[in-house]
Amino acid sequence: MNPFADALGNFPRAFCFGGPMFCRWLYLTAMFALISMSAPGCTRRTPADLTIINGPEPETLDPHVLSGIAEQRIAPALFEGLMRRNPTNALPMPGLAERHELTPDGRRYTFHLRPNIKWSTGEPITAEDVVFSWSRLIAPTTAARYATLLTCVTGADKLLRGEHTDFGHLGVRAINSRTVEVSLTQPTPYFLDLCALPALAILPRQTIERLGDQWIRAKPLPCSGPYSLEDWRLNDRIRLRRNSRYWDAPAVRSSVIDLLPSESSSATLNLYETGGADIVWDRNLFPPELAPELRPPRYHTFSYLGTYFVRINTTRAPFNDARVRRAFALGIDRERIVQRITRGGETAATSFTPPGCGTYTPPRSAMFNLAEARQLLAEAGFEGGRNLRPLEYLVNSGGGGGGRLHEQIAIELQAQLREHLGVSLEIRPVETKIYYSEQSRLNYDLCRSSWLGDFNDPVTFLDIFRASNGNNRTGWNEPEYDRLLDDANRQADIGRRLGTLQQAEQLLVGTAAPIIPLYFYTGFCAFDQSRIEGIYTAQNLMDLHPLWAISKKP
Amino acid sequence: MTEAKLIVGAAPSGTTLGATPGALAWRRFRANRPAVWSLWLLAGLVLMALLGPWARGLDSNQTTALQFASPSASHWFGTDVHGRDLFTRLCIGARLSLLVGFVGAIVSLFIGVCWGSVAGYIGGQLDDWMMRFVDILYSLPGIVFVIVLITSLEQLAAGWLQQLAPALAPSVRLVFLFLGLGAVSWLTMARIVRGQVLSLRTRAFVSASLCLGAGHSRILIRHILPNITGIVIVYLTLTVPSVVLYESFLSYLGLGIRPPQASLGTLIAEGASQINPIHTYWWLLAFPAVFLGLALLALSLIGDGLRDALDPRAG
Amino acid sequence: MSIARRILLLAPLLWLIATAAFFLVRVAPGGPFDSDRAAASPAAEAALRAKYRLDQPLWRQYVGFLADAVRGDLGLSLKYRHHSVTDIIRQALPVSLVLGMLSFGVALGIGIPLGVYTAVHRGEPGDWAGSLLALVFVCVPAFVLGPLFVLVFGVYWRWFPVALWASPWHAVLPMATLGLFFAGRVARLMREGMTLTLQSEFILTARAKGLTDYQLLTRHALRHAIMPVISYCGPMLADLLTGSFVVESLFQIPGLGVFLVNSALGRDHTMVVGLVLLYAALLMGLNLAVDVLYRVLDPRVSHD
């Protein structure tokens, strides 16, 4: 016991509510708080017209360097291409080029730029800028991951590989200051879609020549799109302001837009629910547990051009045997995954290409068929999973919303394969960078994967499993598959082209099965229909919503 | 009245004749009600973690059709997204967390006692340098280094373990947590041990042993170390909760235990991600968080009680 | 160790730390440019690696790094490729510092009164309640406390903003989340220090001289009893700065903690090295400052 408790009985009064010590502490603490508050980093800004939570912090805004989805939602607002996206269905419509002509063989486009188009800093945008931008995309020194998109242009492939260095060989020419001519190696029905992609946007030549790689941090930054970059503070916000020199400036609905980065779904939902954000449009920010409760008018789901699948390492036993691969593909009940785990109305995948890719109908070749799966496994000598070593399932874990879902799907697959085929799966969760490196070095048995379409054509999916493609990452090397894709590319007739692509996909998913498609993604978007207009989700498979069309309702 | 209390307070309670210091300390500890209750509480929690899964007869990794079931008679703490029983998973996770806590604390004990006793016993220039080293480490961002170490060396260590001890390879993270967390928390221990050894070294019984021809290592091990056991145990008890907290922090960041293994940290992280304004599966957070809170509370109170009991200054 | 010698030691220590971090991050598997989309061609891949000196042998990278670092250039972030490391630090450090100082204020502002109160009331119900409260602060991790605060004060009652960093109001929940843990520890230290002080002889002497209780507490006891808290300030500031990532990610605060974790995971070599260096320099500086303060407040500490 404290000997002072009685002797100093009136001590504590100083600390009671209103006592002198209490007041002094309160005063000190308050002063401390005030002084700290006036420090930098806590500055007040004027509120934006529209606040959007956009997913992870963009690593870059240089349209040639970017590769993430979050970046692709911002870049088109700053830099427009010859085409831009239609807000209702994300299909291409005229952008900086007001019209174009195509030769009957489908191999030469002539684009006519709009008159009087200007950078946000006032200089005119010319055909030279187009040639410069596309040459920069192709140049190996730019190291653009999307450079492969332009390999349909004559000469581009060799330039990209570094076999040529003379950009005079590139099939892009400025006829005059307002006309660009593009020659293609083959008819490319989706070329206009490509022109609406951020990678093919028109960039400010003079600024890039002056500042090199760091041009995107130029102040002021010359922009060709509907917005200009006012502020970019990492992990804080990107503020866009209407570009008054944009050719279609009157159509731009909101004048100041804030884009907030976030990888935490709880922070995002809290912000949205308390009115701190008007729109949330990164699908990883919506936890699957909540998916069934995210309903209109404040939450929206729609079909989306993306597939969740499993890569199989075909160079390792037992997966060097196509029968084993197919047994695994047939032995997975995809309905159970979409109903128990993803829960957002995703559809079980029956093919690699999702439905709705242009007019293409993918063959239904990946189904759940337990009897056939078991029989194939037995034929390969592993009846009931006997003689089969434990297989490793590589998955990237941690790191926000996506990681947890991958882990959950892994656990579900583990349970299913044990139940259905008697196979034991060992989950190997690794960090994202290790995951990518192990995937490309083929150091795995099975590997969680996903692919999102870049444009509205099956080729954006099927091309990655060519033997030479860097994204193949399964070790699968099938000359017949490459031949079918080449055949399809040469076809001028749309119907025959799609037929050949179907054959290729049947080979990929149904026969050889280096991959197991699991489900087609659902897009998520949160915005209040009664307050926000200009976002159209019904037919927007790409989940890309041009910022210029969006505003709060008056 | 005050006077009388003061005298009692001033004299160490070693006045009771015929009892060993250990027995006295134990008596003092038993008189400390919160500490005794905490001991029972901790024992209960550990028993639950050890025997719970066996008593319930459920497998912590068994997925069932019953997703997100709220707590009921068949699933005391509810189930998670895979329909796994949270009670069983909590027990398994608690085992792992407490294991990390204890092993981490023992690693810190080992390094700290070796370092501190050598520095304190030999003294002079060496002591100066060894303690300067501790000072320097003290001023470094330990947790930052643990993060960098885990991300950098994990794969390398996994490779080595694969060759040396294949059985341990899947738990490379665990080994890392043991070593990493032990390595950041030995500094206080080293300082305390060194201080104690420094003062014990000059005592008469040490000189006496030296005169009798005992070697230095013998003196250190047989005479000095037993004398500092008390204070070391106290700090060991206080290190365990901080290591458990570190572990859960790292697991929360995704740098700790990997799924499908569970620890209190991963369970809480999963539960915390469920807190949102739309629909909260509260049991996923509540039970692991309460378990962690209670375990830390009990450990801290036991540590406090032990310190009061073993510290001669305490009244 | 004298203050002057410690200042002299700073530079070689920072060099050692930078070297260790430099090689550690490069040992890690997976490179900064590994992604779900392969490089467009081998030539492009090579160009990218050359741009960031990753194609050179390790020792040349190291020499280059040292030469740049001496000039204060920590290089470009490999993840945020258009921002230099110093750029990012300049943006994020003030935020982390403000958050850290605010939480420091919370820790002391709540911890010290609570500690004094429980010490003075030792053994009474007030002590029980206060000590238990302090212990609860210490035992509930920030990643549990934070979401609960948000749910209660942000979402249900709407008193404070739930996230972001835009006004003083935005700082309330984060600083409470981060500060309360340390307030608990400070309270425990303060209680111990005060208990010992109140039992010591000089307080009795002072009382015998007829000082009022209030004078006694503020002029004599507090000044003496606060020493354990002051020596804890160094490690506490360190933990506040390095332990802020949970709070930063919970509340979407653009501070340094998030960058540290993300860059370590994203193999952003330059950023990891830069941040480790920054944290080390910051903490060593802070500890030095605390030691100086300690010597000023307590002349008994020897100046060997």
PDB file of N, CA and C in Angstrom, chain A residues 2 4 8 10-12 15 32 37 41 43 59-60 65 140-141 144-146 160 213-214 216-217 233-235 261-262 270 273 431 433-434 436-437 454 470-471 473, chain C residues 31-38 40-41 43-44 47 51 79-83 87-88 91 101 116 120-121 150 158 165-166 168 198 207 213 217 252 254 265-267:
ATOM      1  N   ASN A   2       0.363   2.281  -0.556  1.00  0.00           N
ATOM      2  CA  ASN A   2       1.120   3.511  -0.669  1.00  0.00           C
ATOM      3  C   ASN A   2       1.049   4.309   0.628  1.00  0.00           C
ATOM      4  N   PHE A   4       1.692   7.198   1.077  1.00  0.00           N
ATOM      5  CA  PHE A   4       1.337   8.602   0.886  1.00  0.00           C
ATOM      6  C   PHE A   4      -0.156   8.802   0.649  1.00  0.00           C
ATOM      7  N   LEU A   8      -0.871  12.482   1.660  1.00  0.00           N
ATOM      8  CA  LEU A   8      -0.960  13.438   0.561  1.00  0.00           C
ATOM      9  C   LEU A   8      -2.323  13.316  -0.116  1.00  0.00           C
ATOM     10  N   ASN A  10      -4.661  15.163  -0.751  1.00  0.00           N
ATOM     11  CA  ASN A  10      -5.175  16.167  -1.684  1.00  0.00           C
ATOM     12  C   ASN A  10      -4.327  16.297  -2.948  1.00  0.00           C
ATOM     13  N   PHE A  11      -3.327  15.451  -3.066  1.00  0.00           N
ATOM     14  CA  PHE A  11      -2.508  15.454  -4.275  1.00  0.00           C
ATOM     15  C   PHE A  11      -3.310  15.385  -5.575  1.00  0.00           C
ATOM     16  N   PRO A  12      -4.147  14.393  -5.668  1.00  0.00           N
ATOM     17  CA  PRO A  12      -4.776  14.127  -6.955  1.00  0.00           C
ATOM     18  C   PRO A  12      -5.663  15.257  -7.446  1.00  0.00           C
ATOM     19  N   PHE A  15      -5.037  16.862 -10.580  1.00  0.00           N
ATOM     20  CA  PHE A  15      -5.217  16.131 -11.840  1.00  0.00           C
ATOM     21  C   PHE A  15      -6.660  15.942 -12.222  1.00  0.00           C
ATOM     22  N   PHE A  32       0.668  21.672 -28.884  1.00  0.00           N
ATOM     23  CA  PHE A  32       1.474  20.711 -29.628  1.00  0.00           C
ATOM     24  C   PHE A  32       0.762  20.308 -30.919  1.00  0.00           C
ATOM     25  N   MET A  37       0.016  20.643 -36.737  1.00  0.00           N
ATOM     26  CA  MET A  37      -0.944  20.743 -37.836  1.00  0.00           C
ATOM     27  C   MET A  37      -0.515  21.748 -38.886  1.00  0.00           C
ATOM     28  N   GLY A  41       2.302  19.175 -45.519  1.00  0.00           N
ATOM     29  CA  GLY A  41       1.751  17.831 -45.711  1.00  0.00           C
ATOM     30  C   GLY A  41       0.327  17.743 -45.233  1.00  0.00           C
ATOM     31  N   THR A  43      -1.949  20.272 -45.898  1.00  0.00           N
ATOM     32  CA  THR A  43      -2.542  21.480 -46.469  1.00  0.00           C
ATOM     33  C   THR A  43      -3.969  21.233 -46.943  1.00  0.00           C
ATOM     34  N   GLU A  59       2.235   3.690 -61.149  1.00  0.00           N
ATOM     35  CA  GLU A  59       3.692   3.702 -61.076  1.00  0.00           C
ATOM     36  C   GLU A  59       4.240   4.759 -62.011  1.00  0.00           C
ATOM     37  N   THR A  60       3.501   5.007 -63.072  1.00  0.00           N
ATOM     38  CA  THR A  60       3.928   6.010 -64.034  1.00  0.00           C
ATOM     39  C   THR A  60       2.683   6.506 -64.752  1.00  0.00           C
ATOM     40  N   VAL A  65       5.121   3.590 -70.955  1.00  0.00           N
ATOM     41  CA  VAL A  65       5.754   2.769 -69.926  1.00  0.00           C
ATOM     42  C   VAL A  65       4.720   2.040 -69.080  1.00  0.00           C
ATOM     43  N   PRO A 140      13.333  -0.017 -78.732  1.00  0.00           N
ATOM     44  CA  PRO A 140      13.659  -0.882 -77.589  1.00  0.00           C
ATOM     45  C   PRO A 140      14.097  -0.077 -76.371  1.00  0.00           C
ATOM     46  N   THR A 141      14.700   1.093 -76.584  1.00  0.00           N
ATOM     47  CA  THR A 141      15.179   1.879 -75.448  1.00  0.00           C
ATOM     48  C   THR A 141      14.031   2.393 -74.584  1.00  0.00           C
ATOM     49  N   ALA A 144       8.837  -0.314 -73.775  1.00  0.00           N
ATOM     50  CA  ALA A 144       7.392  -0.318 -73.568  1.00  0.00           C
ATOM     51  C   ALA A 144       6.875  -1.750 -73.619  1.00  0.00           C
ATOM     52  N   ARG A 145       6.146  -2.167 -72.577  1.00  0.00           N
ATOM     53  CA  ARG A 145       5.629  -3.538 -72.573  1.00  0.00           C
ATOM     54  C   ARG A 145       4.536  -3.725 -73.613  1.00  0.00           C
ATOM     55  N   TYR A 146       3.871  -2.631 -73.963  1.00  0.00           N
ATOM     56  CA  TYR A 146       2.788  -2.722 -74.938  1.00  0.00           C
ATOM     57  C   TYR A 146       3.274  -2.531 -76.362  1.00  0.00           C
ATOM     58  N   LEU A 160      11.683  -3.392 -83.092  1.00  0.00           N
ATOM     59  CA  LEU A 160      11.474  -3.730 -81.687  1.00  0.00           C
ATOM     60  C   LEU A 160      12.523  -4.720 -81.206  1.00  0.00           C
ATOM     61  N   ASP A 213      13.367  10.655 -70.326  1.00  0.00           N
ATOM     62  CA  ASP A 213      12.443   9.805 -69.577  1.00  0.00           C
ATOM     63  C   ASP A 213      11.588  10.561 -68.565  1.00  0.00           C
ATOM     64  N   GLN A 214      12.147  11.643 -68.037  1.00  0.00           N
ATOM     65  CA  GLN A 214      11.444  12.348 -66.962  1.00  0.00           C
ATOM     66  C   GLN A 214      10.429  13.362 -67.487  1.00  0.00           C
ATOM     67  N   ILE A 216       7.415  13.297 -68.100  1.00  0.00           N
ATOM     68  CA  ILE A 216       6.056  13.298 -67.558  1.00  0.00           C
ATOM     69  C   ILE A 216       5.961  14.212 -66.333  1.00  0.00           C
ATOM     70  N   ARG A 217       7.105  14.546 -65.758  1.00  0.00           N
ATOM     71  CA  ARG A 217       7.081  15.448 -64.596  1.00  0.00           C
ATOM     72  C   ARG A 217       7.235  16.908 -65.005  1.00  0.00           C
ATOM     73  N   ARG A 233       0.789  13.735 -56.218  1.00  0.00           N
ATOM     74  CA  ARG A 233       1.518  13.392 -54.996  1.00  0.00           C
ATOM     75  C   ARG A 233       1.332  11.909 -54.754  1.00  0.00           C
ATOM     76  N   LEU A 234       2.455  11.177 -54.732  1.00  0.00           N
ATOM     77  CA  LEU A 234       2.381   9.717 -54.624  1.00  0.00           C
ATOM     78  C   LEU A 234       1.615   9.299 -53.376  1.00  0.00           C
ATOM     79  N   ASN A 235       0.780   8.301 -53.536  1.00  0.00           N
ATOM     80  CA  ASN A 235      -0.023   7.739 -52.442  1.00  0.00           C
ATOM     81  C   ASN A 235      -0.976   8.749 -51.826  1.00  0.00           C
ATOM     82  N   PRO A 261      -5.468   7.069 -54.746  1.00  0.00           N
ATOM     83  CA  PRO A 261      -4.987   5.697 -54.790  1.00  0.00           C
ATOM     84  C   PRO A 261      -5.424   4.967 -53.532  1.00  0.00           C
ATOM     85  N   SER A 262      -5.737   3.691 -53.656  1.00  0.00           N
ATOM     86  CA  SER A 262      -6.045   2.904 -52.474  1.00  0.00           C
ATOM     87  C   SER A 262      -5.895   1.428 -52.780  1.00  0.00           C
ATOM     88  N   ASN A 270     -15.214   2.451 -46.463  1.00  0.00           N
ATOM     89  CA  ASN A 270     -15.557   3.447 -45.443  1.00  0.00           C
ATOM     90  C   ASN A 270     -15.675   4.828 -46.061  1.00  0.00           C
ATOM     91  N   GLU A 273     -18.804   4.985 -48.275  1.00  0.00           N
ATOM     92  CA  GLU A 273     -20.053   4.970 -47.515  1.00  0.00           C
ATOM     93  C   GLU A 273     -20.261   6.261 -46.725  1.00  0.00           C
ATOM     94  N   GLU A 431       5.700 -13.824 -52.435  1.00  0.00           N
ATOM     95  CA  GLU A 431       5.470 -12.417 -52.735  1.00  0.00           C
ATOM     96  C   GLU A 431       5.309 -12.230 -54.238  1.00  0.00           C
ATOM     97  N   LYS A 433       6.635 -10.311 -56.580  1.00  0.00           N
ATOM     98  CA  LYS A 433       7.776 -10.275 -57.498  1.00  0.00           C
ATOM     99  C   LYS A 433       8.398 -11.670 -57.657  1.00  0.00           C
ATOM    100  N   ILE A 434       8.442 -12.411 -56.570  1.00  0.00           N
ATOM    101  CA  ILE A 434       8.972 -13.778 -56.664  1.00  0.00           C
ATOM    102  C   ILE A 434       8.045 -14.611 -57.533  1.00  0.00           C
ATOM    103  N   TYR A 436       6.158 -13.666 -60.044  1.00  0.00           N
ATOM    104  CA  TYR A 436       6.367 -13.428 -61.483  1.00  0.00           C
ATOM    105  C   TYR A 436       7.666 -14.042 -61.948  1.00  0.00           C
ATOM    106  N   SER A 437       8.702 -13.948 -61.118  1.00  0.00           N
ATOM    107  CA  SER A 437       9.981 -14.464 -61.567  1.00  0.00           C
ATOM    108  C   SER A 437       9.946 -15.993 -61.639  1.00  0.00           C
ATOM    109  N   ASP A 454      -6.884  -6.567 -73.703  1.00  0.00           N
ATOM    110  CA  ASP A 454      -6.504  -5.182 -73.966  1.00  0.00           C
ATOM    111  C   ASP A 454      -7.469  -4.528 -74.932  1.00  0.00           C
ATOM    112  N   GLY A 470       6.380 -14.008 -74.745  1.00  0.00           N
ATOM    113  CA  GLY A 470       6.981 -13.942 -73.414  1.00  0.00           C
ATOM    114  C   GLY A 470       5.976 -14.172 -72.306  1.00  0.00           C
ATOM    115  N   ASN A 471       4.688 -14.051 -72.626  1.00  0.00           N
ATOM    116  CA  ASN A 471       3.673 -14.257 -71.602  1.00  0.00           C
ATOM    117  C   ASN A 471       3.182 -15.693 -71.530  1.00  0.00           C
ATOM    118  N   ARG A 473       4.732 -18.670 -70.669  1.00  0.00           N
ATOM    119  CA  ARG A 473       5.095 -19.075 -69.298  1.00  0.00           C
ATOM    120  C   ARG A 473       4.529 -20.438 -68.862  1.00  0.00           C
TER     121      ARG A 473
ATOM    122  N   GLY C  31      13.054  -9.599 -59.611  1.00  0.00           N
ATOM    123  CA  GLY C  31      13.616  -8.286 -59.886  1.00  0.00           C
ATOM    124  C   GLY C  31      12.545  -7.222 -59.902  1.00  0.00           C
ATOM    125  N   PRO C  32      12.970  -5.964 -59.902  1.00  0.00           N
ATOM    126  CA  PRO C  32      11.993  -4.872 -59.885  1.00  0.00           C
ATOM    127  C   PRO C  32      11.098  -4.863 -61.124  1.00  0.00           C
ATOM    128  N   PHE C  33      11.580  -5.423 -62.229  1.00  0.00           N
ATOM    129  CA  PHE C  33      10.788  -5.314 -63.459  1.00  0.00           C
ATOM    130  C   PHE C  33      10.054  -6.599 -63.817  1.00  0.00           C
ATOM    131  N   ASP C  34      10.034  -7.566 -62.901  1.00  0.00           N
ATOM    132  CA  ASP C  34       9.232  -8.767 -63.151  1.00  0.00           C
ATOM    133  C   ASP C  34       7.770  -8.387 -63.023  1.00  0.00           C
ATOM    134  N   SER C  35       6.976  -8.713 -64.030  1.00  0.00           N
ATOM    135  CA  SER C  35       5.561  -8.359 -63.931  1.00  0.00           C
ATOM    136  C   SER C  35       4.730  -9.376 -64.687  1.00  0.00           C
ATOM    137  N   ASP C  36       3.420  -9.156 -64.675  1.00  0.00           N
ATOM    138  CA  ASP C  36       2.547 -10.115 -65.340  1.00  0.00           C
ATOM    139  C   ASP C  36       2.635  -9.977 -66.855  1.00  0.00           C
ATOM    140  N   ARG C  37       3.291  -8.950 -67.333  1.00  0.00           N
ATOM    141  CA  ARG C  37       3.388  -8.738 -68.765  1.00  0.00           C
ATOM    142  C   ARG C  37       4.862  -8.751 -69.133  1.00  0.00           C
ATOM    143  N   ALA C  38       5.249  -9.643 -69.980  1.00  0.00           N
ATOM    144  CA  ALA C  38       6.661  -9.778 -70.312  1.00  0.00           C
ATOM    145  C   ALA C  38       7.131  -8.567 -71.101  1.00  0.00           C
ATOM    146  N   ALA C  40       8.629  -6.486 -74.179  1.00  0.00           N
ATOM    147  CA  ALA C  40       8.199  -6.628 -75.564  1.00  0.00           C
ATOM    148  C   ALA C  40       9.201  -7.429 -76.388  1.00  0.00           C
ATOM    149  N   SER C  41      10.466  -7.321 -76.072  1.00  0.00           N
ATOM    150  CA  SER C  41      11.488  -8.081 -76.808  1.00  0.00           C
ATOM    151  C   SER C  41      12.726  -8.140 -75.940  1.00  0.00           C
ATOM    152  N   ALA C  43      15.584  -7.184 -76.652  1.00  0.00           N
ATOM    153  CA  ALA C  43      16.311  -5.917 -76.789  1.00  0.00           C
ATOM    154  C   ALA C  43      15.741  -4.875 -75.817  1.00  0.00           C
ATOM    155  N   ALA C  44      14.413  -4.855 -75.701  1.00  0.00           N
ATOM    156  CA  ALA C  44      13.767  -3.898 -74.809  1.00  0.00           C
ATOM    157  C   ALA C  44      14.134  -4.206 -73.366  1.00  0.00           C
ATOM    158  N   ALA C  47      17.574  -3.040 -72.710  1.00  0.00           N
ATOM    159  CA  ALA C  47      17.623  -1.577 -72.628  1.00  0.00           C
ATOM    160  C   ALA C  47      17.149  -1.095 -71.265  1.00  0.00           C
ATOM    161  N   LYS C  51      19.299   0.913 -68.458  1.00  0.00           N
ATOM    162  CA  LYS C  51      18.878   2.233 -68.013  1.00  0.00           C
ATOM    163  C   LYS C  51      19.069   2.381 -66.510  1.00  0.00           C
ATOM    164  N   LYS C  79      10.162   1.580 -58.949  1.00  0.00           N
ATOM    165  CA  LYS C  79       8.732   1.302 -59.070  1.00  0.00           C
ATOM    166  C   LYS C  79       8.014   2.537 -59.613  1.00  0.00           C
ATOM    167  N   TYR C  80       8.206   3.649 -58.933  1.00  0.00           N
ATOM    168  CA  TYR C  80       7.639   4.913 -59.415  1.00  0.00           C
ATOM    169  C   TYR C  80       8.714   5.582 -60.240  1.00  0.00           C
ATOM    170  N   ARG C  81       8.750   5.231 -61.511  1.00  0.00           N
ATOM    171  CA  ARG C  81       9.955   5.469 -62.289  1.00  0.00           C
ATOM    172  C   ARG C  81      10.220   6.927 -62.602  1.00  0.00           C
ATOM    173  N   HIS C  82       9.237   7.782 -62.378  1.00  0.00           N
ATOM    174  CA  HIS C  82       9.484   9.187 -62.683  1.00  0.00           C
ATOM    175  C   HIS C  82       9.705   9.999 -61.434  1.00  0.00           C
ATOM    176  N   HIS C  83       9.837   9.323 -60.310  1.00  0.00           N
ATOM    177  CA  HIS C  83      10.097  10.028 -59.066  1.00  0.00           C
ATOM    178  C   HIS C  83      11.441   9.570 -58.526  1.00  0.00           C
ATOM    179  N   ASP C  87      12.836  12.804 -53.978  1.00  0.00           N
ATOM    180  CA  ASP C  87      11.523  13.391 -54.286  1.00  0.00           C
ATOM    181  C   ASP C  87      10.427  12.798 -53.406  1.00  0.00           C
ATOM    182  N   ILE C  88      10.400  11.464 -53.373  1.00  0.00           N
ATOM    183  CA  ILE C  88       9.362  10.759 -52.622  1.00  0.00           C
ATOM    184  C   ILE C  88       9.525  11.043 -51.133  1.00  0.00           C
ATOM    185  N   GLN C  91       8.187  14.307 -50.221  1.00  0.00           N
ATOM    186  CA  GLN C  91       6.726  14.345 -50.143  1.00  0.00           C
ATOM    187  C   GLN C  91       6.199  13.640 -48.901  1.00  0.00           C
ATOM    188  N   MET C 101       4.797  12.983 -34.569  1.00  0.00           N
ATOM    189  CA  MET C 101       4.841  13.966 -33.483  1.00  0.00           C
ATOM    190  C   MET C 101       3.469  14.064 -32.805  1.00  0.00           C
ATOM    191  N   VAL C 116       0.935   9.267 -13.462  1.00  0.00           N
ATOM    192  CA  VAL C 116       1.010   9.989 -12.199  1.00  0.00           C
ATOM    193  C   VAL C 116      -0.218   9.668 -11.351  1.00  0.00           C
ATOM    194  N   VAL C 120      -0.034   7.962  -7.671  1.00  0.00           N
ATOM    195  CA  VAL C 120      -0.467   8.672  -6.476  1.00  0.00           C
ATOM    196  C   VAL C 120      -1.581   7.913  -5.771  1.00  0.00           C
ATOM    197  N   HIS C 121      -2.410   7.259  -6.545  1.00  0.00           N
ATOM    198  CA  HIS C 121      -3.537   6.507  -5.981  1.00  0.00           C
ATOM    199  C   HIS C 121      -3.202   5.043  -5.789  1.00  0.00           C
ATOM    200  N   VAL C 150     -12.481   3.583 -36.521  1.00  0.00           N
ATOM    201  CA  VAL C 150     -13.095   4.060 -37.764  1.00  0.00           C
ATOM    202  C   VAL C 150     -14.573   3.719 -37.780  1.00  0.00           C
ATOM    203  N   ARG C 158     -19.890   9.439 -37.228  1.00  0.00           N
ATOM    204  CA  ARG C 158     -19.431  10.441 -38.189  1.00  0.00           C
ATOM    205  C   ARG C 158     -18.797  11.660 -37.533  1.00  0.00           C
ATOM    206  N   TRP C 165      -5.766  12.398 -45.663  1.00  0.00           N
ATOM    207  CA  TRP C 165      -4.888  13.294 -44.903  1.00  0.00           C
ATOM    208  C   TRP C 165      -5.068  14.670 -45.501  1.00  0.00           C
ATOM    209  N   ALA C 166      -6.077  15.377 -45.071  1.00  0.00           N
ATOM    210  CA  ALA C 166      -6.346  16.655 -45.716  1.00  0.00           C
ATOM    211  C   ALA C 166      -6.544  17.803 -44.733  1.00  0.00           C
ATOM    212  N   PRO C 168      -6.773  19.006 -40.191  1.00  0.00           N
ATOM    213  CA  PRO C 168      -6.495  18.550 -38.824  1.00  0.00           C
ATOM    214  C   PRO C 168      -7.477  17.488 -38.346  1.00  0.00           C
ATOM    215  N   LEU C 198       8.112   8.772  -4.985  1.00  0.00           N
ATOM    216  CA  LEU C 198       7.327   9.134  -3.806  1.00  0.00           C
ATOM    217  C   LEU C 198       7.832   8.403  -2.570  1.00  0.00           C
ATOM    218  N   ARG C 207       8.727  17.686   1.885  1.00  0.00           N
ATOM    219  CA  ARG C 207       7.457  17.842   2.564  1.00  0.00           C
ATOM    220  C   ARG C 207       7.646  18.436   3.951  1.00  0.00           C
ATOM    221  N   ASP C 213       1.453  20.189  -1.568  1.00  0.00           N
ATOM    222  CA  ASP C 213       1.488  18.954  -2.332  1.00  0.00           C
ATOM    223  C   ASP C 213       1.676  19.221  -3.818  1.00  0.00           C
ATOM    224  N   LEU C 217       4.767  17.964  -6.077  1.00  0.00           N
ATOM    225  CA  LEU C 217       4.622  17.084  -7.229  1.00  0.00           C
ATOM    226  C   LEU C 217       5.274  17.691  -8.466  1.00  0.00           C
ATOM    227  N   GLN C 252      -5.083   5.437 -45.218  1.00  0.00           N
ATOM    228  CA  GLN C 252      -4.711   6.023 -46.505  1.00  0.00           C
ATOM    229  C   GLN C 252      -3.888   7.280 -46.342  1.00  0.00           C
ATOM    230  N   PRO C 254      -0.480   9.330 -46.841  1.00  0.00           N
ATOM    231  CA  PRO C 254       0.669   9.223 -47.767  1.00  0.00           C
ATOM    232  C   PRO C 254       2.005   9.377 -47.060  1.00  0.00           C
ATOM    233  N   LEU C 265       8.660  -5.142 -50.802  1.00  0.00           N
ATOM    234  CA  LEU C 265       7.951  -6.203 -51.516  1.00  0.00           C
ATOM    235  C   LEU C 265       8.123  -6.062 -53.024  1.00  0.00           C
ATOM    236  N   GLY C 266       8.208  -4.808 -53.493  1.00  0.00           N
ATOM    237  CA  GLY C 266       8.272  -4.573 -54.938  1.00  0.00           C
ATOM    238  C   GLY C 266       9.685  -4.573 -55.478  1.00  0.00           C
ATOM    239  N   ARG C 267      10.657  -4.948 -54.656  1.00  0.00           N
ATOM    240  CA  ARG C 267      12.056  -5.006 -55.085  1.00  0.00           C
ATOM    241  C   ARG C 267      12.496  -3.684 -55.689  1.00  0.00           C
TER     242      ARG C 267
END
